[in-house]
Coordinates of C-alpha atoms and ligand atoms in Angstrom, one line a residue:
M17 CA -49.8 14.6 -37.6
K18 CA -49.8 18.4 -38.1
L19 CA -53.9 19.4 -37.8
L20 CA -53.1 23.0 -38.5
E21 CA -51.7 23.7 -41.7
N22 CA -51.5 26.0 -42.9
K23 CA -55.0 28.3 -40.6
T24 CA -54.3 31.5 -38.8
A25 CA -54.9 31.9 -35.5
I26 CA -55.7 34.9 -33.1
I27 CA -54.8 34.5 -29.2
T28 CA -55.7 36.0 -26.4
G29 CA -53.5 36.2 -23.6
A30 CA -51.0 34.3 -24.6
S31 CA -47.8 35.7 -22.2
R32 CA -49.2 33.0 -19.8
G33 CA -50.8 30.6 -18.3
I34 CA -53.1 28.7 -20.7
G35 CA -52.6 30.7 -23.4
M36 CA -49.6 30.5 -23.8
G37 CA -50.0 26.5 -23.5
I38 CA -52.7 27.0 -26.7
S39 CA -50.0 29.2 -28.7
K40 CA -47.0 26.5 -28.4
I41 CA -49.1 23.6 -29.4
F42 CA -50.8 25.6 -32.2
A43 CA -48.0 26.6 -33.7
A44 CA -46.5 23.5 -33.1
H45 CA -49.2 21.1 -35.4
G46 CA -48.3 24.6 -38.0
A47 CA -50.7 27.3 -37.0
N48 CA -49.0 30.3 -38.0
V49 CA -49.7 32.8 -34.4
A50 CA -51.5 36.5 -33.8
F51 CA -52.0 36.4 -30.4
T52 CA -52.4 39.3 -27.7
Y53 CA -51.3 40.2 -24.1
A54 CA -52.2 43.1 -21.7
S55 CA -49.2 44.5 -20.4
S56 CA -46.7 40.7 -19.9
E57 CA -44.2 42.3 -21.9
A58 CA -40.5 40.3 -22.1
P59 CA -42.8 36.6 -21.9
A60 CA -44.7 38.1 -25.2
L61 CA -42.1 39.0 -27.3
A62 CA -39.9 35.5 -25.4
L63 CA -42.6 32.9 -26.9
E64 CA -43.2 35.0 -30.1
K65 CA -39.3 34.2 -30.9
E66 CA -39.7 30.9 -29.6
L67 CA -42.7 29.7 -32.0
T68 CA -41.4 31.6 -34.6
A69 CA -38.6 29.2 -33.8
L70 CA -40.8 26.3 -35.0
G71 CA -41.6 27.5 -38.2
V72 CA -44.2 29.6 -38.4
K73 CA -45.8 32.7 -39.0
A74 CA -45.2 34.3 -34.4
K75 CA -46.0 37.8 -33.7
A76 CA -47.2 39.1 -30.5
Y77 CA -50.0 41.8 -29.5
K78 CA -50.1 44.5 -27.3
S79 CA -53.5 45.3 -26.7
D80 CA -56.5 45.0 -24.5
A81 CA -60.0 43.3 -24.5
S82 CA -62.4 44.7 -23.8
Q83 CA -61.1 47.9 -25.3
Y84 CA -63.3 47.6 -28.6
D85 CA -61.4 49.7 -30.1
Q86 CA -58.3 48.1 -30.1
A87 CA -59.8 44.6 -30.6
E88 CA -60.7 46.2 -34.6
A89 CA -57.5 47.7 -34.9
L90 CA -56.1 44.4 -34.1
I91 CA -57.7 42.0 -36.2
A92 CA -56.3 44.7 -38.8
A93 CA -53.7 45.0 -37.5
V94 CA -53.3 40.7 -38.6
V95 CA -55.6 40.5 -41.3
S96 CA -52.9 42.9 -43.0
D97 CA -49.5 41.1 -41.0
F98 CA -51.4 37.9 -42.3
G99 CA -53.0 37.6 -44.7
A100 CA -56.2 35.5 -42.9
I101 CA -57.7 34.3 -39.8
D102 CA -59.3 31.0 -40.0
I103 CA -59.2 30.6 -36.0
L104 CA -60.2 33.1 -32.9
I105 CA -59.4 31.4 -28.8
N106 CA -60.5 33.9 -27.3
N107 CA -58.5 33.0 -23.8
A108 CA -58.0 36.2 -22.3
G109 CA -59.7 36.3 -18.7
V110 CA -59.6 38.2 -14.7
T111 CA -60.7 36.5 -11.6
K112 CA -62.2 39.7 -8.1
D113 CA -62.8 37.3 -6.2
N114 CA -64.6 38.8 -3.3
L115 CA -68.1 37.7 -0.9
L116 CA -71.1 39.7 -3.5
M117 CA -71.2 41.6 0.5
R118 CA -68.1 42.9 -0.2
M119 CA -67.4 42.7 -3.9
S120 CA -67.1 46.2 -5.1
E121 CA -69.1 47.6 -8.4
E122 CA -65.1 47.3 -9.8
D123 CA -64.4 44.4 -9.4
F124 CA -68.0 43.7 -10.5
D125 CA -67.5 45.6 -14.3
A126 CA -63.6 45.1 -14.4
V127 CA -64.6 40.5 -14.8
I128 CA -66.9 41.5 -17.2
E129 CA -65.2 43.7 -19.4
I130 CA -62.3 41.9 -19.5
N131 CA -63.5 38.1 -19.5
L132 CA -67.5 38.9 -21.3
K133 CA -67.1 41.9 -23.5
S134 CA -64.2 40.9 -24.9
V135 CA -65.5 37.9 -26.2
F136 CA -67.9 40.2 -28.3
N137 CA -65.1 42.6 -28.7
M138 CA -63.0 40.5 -30.9
T139 CA -65.8 38.3 -32.4
K140 CA -67.1 41.0 -34.0
A141 CA -64.2 42.1 -34.7
A142 CA -63.1 38.7 -36.7
Q143 CA -66.6 38.0 -38.0
R144 CA -66.3 40.1 -41.2
T145 CA -63.3 38.1 -42.0
F146 CA -64.9 34.7 -41.3
L147 CA -68.7 35.8 -43.2
K148 CA -66.4 36.9 -46.6
Q149 CA -63.7 34.1 -46.4
R150 CA -66.8 31.4 -45.6
S151 CA -65.7 29.7 -42.9
G152 CA -64.0 29.9 -38.6
S153 CA -63.6 28.5 -36.2
I154 CA -64.5 30.3 -32.2
V155 CA -63.1 28.7 -29.5
N156 CA -64.4 30.6 -25.9
M157 CA -62.3 30.0 -23.2
S158 CA -65.3 29.4 -20.6
S159 CA -65.4 28.3 -16.7
V160 CA -66.7 24.7 -14.6
V161 CA -67.4 27.6 -12.2
G162 CA -69.7 29.4 -15.3
V163 CA -71.8 25.9 -15.6
K164 CA -72.1 24.9 -11.7
G165 CA -71.2 28.6 -10.0
N166 CA -68.5 29.2 -6.7
A167 CA -69.2 31.0 -3.9
G168 CA -67.1 34.1 -3.6
Q169 CA -66.8 34.9 -7.6
S170 CA -70.1 35.5 -8.8
N171 CA -68.6 38.4 -11.2
Y172 CA -66.0 35.6 -12.6
A173 CA -69.2 33.1 -12.2
A174 CA -71.6 34.9 -14.4
S175 CA -69.4 36.7 -16.7
K176 CA -68.4 32.6 -18.4
A177 CA -71.1 31.5 -18.2
G178 CA -72.7 34.6 -20.1
M179 CA -69.8 33.2 -22.4
I180 CA -71.6 30.2 -23.1
G181 CA -75.3 31.9 -23.6
F182 CA -73.0 34.5 -26.6
T183 CA -71.0 30.9 -27.4
K184 CA -74.5 28.8 -28.8
S185 CA -75.9 31.9 -30.2
I186 CA -73.5 32.6 -32.5
A187 CA -73.1 29.8 -32.9
L188 CA -77.1 29.5 -34.3
E189 CA -76.4 33.2 -36.3
L190 CA -73.5 31.8 -37.8
G191 CA -73.4 28.6 -38.9
S192 CA -74.6 29.0 -41.8
R193 CA -71.6 30.6 -43.3
N194 CA -69.8 27.2 -42.6
I195 CA -68.8 29.1 -38.9
R196 CA -68.7 27.0 -36.0
C197 CA -68.0 28.5 -32.5
N198 CA -67.8 26.3 -29.0
A199 CA -67.5 27.1 -25.9
I200 CA -64.5 25.2 -23.2
A201 CA -64.8 24.5 -19.3
P202 CA -61.7 24.0 -17.8
G203 CA -62.2 23.1 -14.1
F204 CA -58.8 23.2 -12.7
I205 CA -56.5 24.2 -14.2
E206 CA -52.6 25.1 -12.4
T207 CA -51.1 28.7 -13.7
E208 CA -50.5 31.5 -12.0
M209 CA -54.1 32.7 -11.8
T210 CA -54.6 28.9 -9.5
D211 CA -51.3 30.4 -7.3
K212 CA -53.0 32.6 -5.7
L213 CA -54.5 29.5 -3.9
D214 CA -53.0 28.5 -1.0
E215 CA -51.2 25.0 -1.9
K216 CA -54.0 22.9 1.3
T217 CA -56.7 23.6 -0.4
V218 CA -55.4 23.1 -3.6
Q219 CA -54.2 19.6 -3.4
S220 CA -57.4 18.8 -1.7
W221 CA -59.1 20.5 -5.3
R222 CA -56.5 17.4 -6.4
D223 CA -58.7 14.5 -4.5
G224 CA -62.4 15.8 -5.0
I225 CA -61.2 15.2 -9.2
P226 CA -61.9 11.1 -10.5
L227 CA -57.7 12.6 -12.2
K228 CA -56.9 13.1 -9.4
R229 CA -54.7 16.1 -11.3
G230 CA -55.4 19.5 -11.4
G231 CA -54.6 20.3 -14.8
T232 CA -52.6 21.4 -17.0
P233 CA -52.4 24.7 -20.2
E234 CA -51.8 21.4 -22.5
D235 CA -54.4 19.5 -21.9
V236 CA -57.3 22.6 -22.0
A237 CA -54.3 22.5 -25.6
N238 CA -55.5 19.9 -26.9
A239 CA -59.3 20.4 -26.9
C240 CA -58.8 23.7 -28.1
V241 CA -57.0 21.9 -31.3
F242 CA -59.7 19.8 -31.7
L243 CA -61.9 22.7 -31.8
A244 CA -59.9 24.8 -34.0
S245 CA -59.1 22.0 -36.4
D246 CA -61.1 20.0 -39.3
L247 CA -61.9 17.4 -36.7
S248 CA -63.9 19.1 -35.4
A249 CA -66.1 20.0 -38.3
Y250 CA -69.3 19.5 -37.5
I251 CA -69.3 20.4 -34.3
T252 CA -69.9 24.2 -32.8
G253 CA -72.2 25.6 -30.1
Q254 CA -70.7 23.4 -26.7
V255 CA -69.2 23.2 -24.7
L256 CA -66.5 21.4 -23.7
H257 CA -65.4 20.3 -19.8
V258 CA -61.6 19.9 -20.0
D259 CA -62.1 19.0 -16.2
G260 CA -60.7 15.1 -15.7
G261 CA -64.3 14.6 -14.9
M262 CA -64.9 17.4 -12.0
L263 CA -68.5 18.1 -13.0
T264 CA -69.2 14.0 -13.9
Ligands
NAP27 P1 -53.4 33.6 -16.2 O1 -52.1 33.2 -16.2 O2 -54.0 34.6 -14.8 O3 -52.9 34.4 -17.7 C1 -54.3 35.7 -17.2 C2 -53.7 35.7 -19.6 O4 -54.3 36.7 -19.9 C3 -52.3 36.8 -19.3 O5 -51.6 36.3 -20.8 C4 -52.9 38.5 -19.1 O6 -52.2 38.9 -19.9 C5 -54.1 38.4 -20.5 N1 -54.8 39.5 -20.1 C6 -55.9 39.9 -19.4 N2 -56.3 40.7 -18.9 C7 -55.9 41.1 -20.4 C8 -56.7 42.6 -21.1 N3 -58.1 43.1 -20.9 N4 -57.0 41.8 -22.9 C9 -56.0 40.9 -23.3 N5 -55.3 39.3 -22.4 C10 -55.4 40.0 -21.0 O7 -54.4 33.1 -16.6 P2 -55.0 31.6 -17.1 O8 -55.5 30.4 -16.2 O9 -54.2 30.8 -18.0 O10 -56.1 31.0 -17.2 C11 -56.4 31.7 -19.2 C12 -58.0 31.7 -18.7 O11 -59.1 30.5 -18.3 C13 -59.4 32.5 -18.5 O12 -60.1 33.3 -19.5 C14 -59.1 31.5 -17.6 O13 -60.1 32.3 -17.1 C15 -59.8 30.6 -18.0 N6 -59.8 29.2 -17.0 C16 -58.7 29.4 -15.8 C17 -58.2 28.0 -15.0 C18 -57.7 27.4 -14.4 O14 -58.2 26.5 -13.5 N7 -56.4 28.0 -14.7 C19 -60.1 27.0 -15.3 C20 -60.8 27.5 -16.0 C21 -61.1 28.5 -17.1 P3 -50.8 40.0 -18.9 O15 -49.6 39.0 -18.9 O16 -50.3 40.7 -19.9 O17 -51.6 40.6 -17.5

């Protein structure tokens, strides 16, 4: 069953990892997909081709989500190219890990701007379209780290916890207009972001997860399909954990 037919989604940070996984599964569910990247042009253009071959409309946009003006221009371009936006997936994110003692002000600010301010930028820019349509589903990619904290990731954890507060507030503000806003808190999902870690650490994490494996981008994408689709029509302001039971 195709759950996203006749819907248009915009997904930030889809040239790799989880965002790429979401784009592919959304297209397989019949969604038209507008997606962004920061610098990985070749994989983004390859993804655009792959999605288009599935029979949906798809387009890659180079856009820095941390920049307010770029987010506004992006939404205007997507509305003009696609005619509507039904779903916004705020997925773009980075890590710049360090213990507080060694964390620079630049690395703190960069992570907050790319992970958290981007969510403000994109949601504010898309809001007008959602209000006009009197419908919309926003999904913000938080993290288990935003719920629990993590030594060496105070900047990242703060950005991801901030996304949860933002999500709940927007759910309260826009619920009466049939605009829903939820967050996903992935646990350990094996992507390029986690490839930077050494194999021994990674194996010990897998062993500690009740389902005994790292997650895949598809695991997260399937949760996004649910929150983006009408199956979750009465769900807003929630944080859905996709973590193999890690926080249980
Ligand atoms: P990833 O493989 O490193 O991919 C990050 C994506 O974000 C890339 O497409 C990148 O584009 C894009 N991006 C980076 N900065 C951007 C910016 N300023 N504007 C627009 N796009 C930007 O990361 P991932 O593992 O798929 O993670 C995706 C999201 O899930 C992130 O928000 C992350 O925090 C969250 N998450 C991941 C895990 C995990 O275990 N992997 C766990 C919990 C939460 P370029 O390729 O052009 O650089």
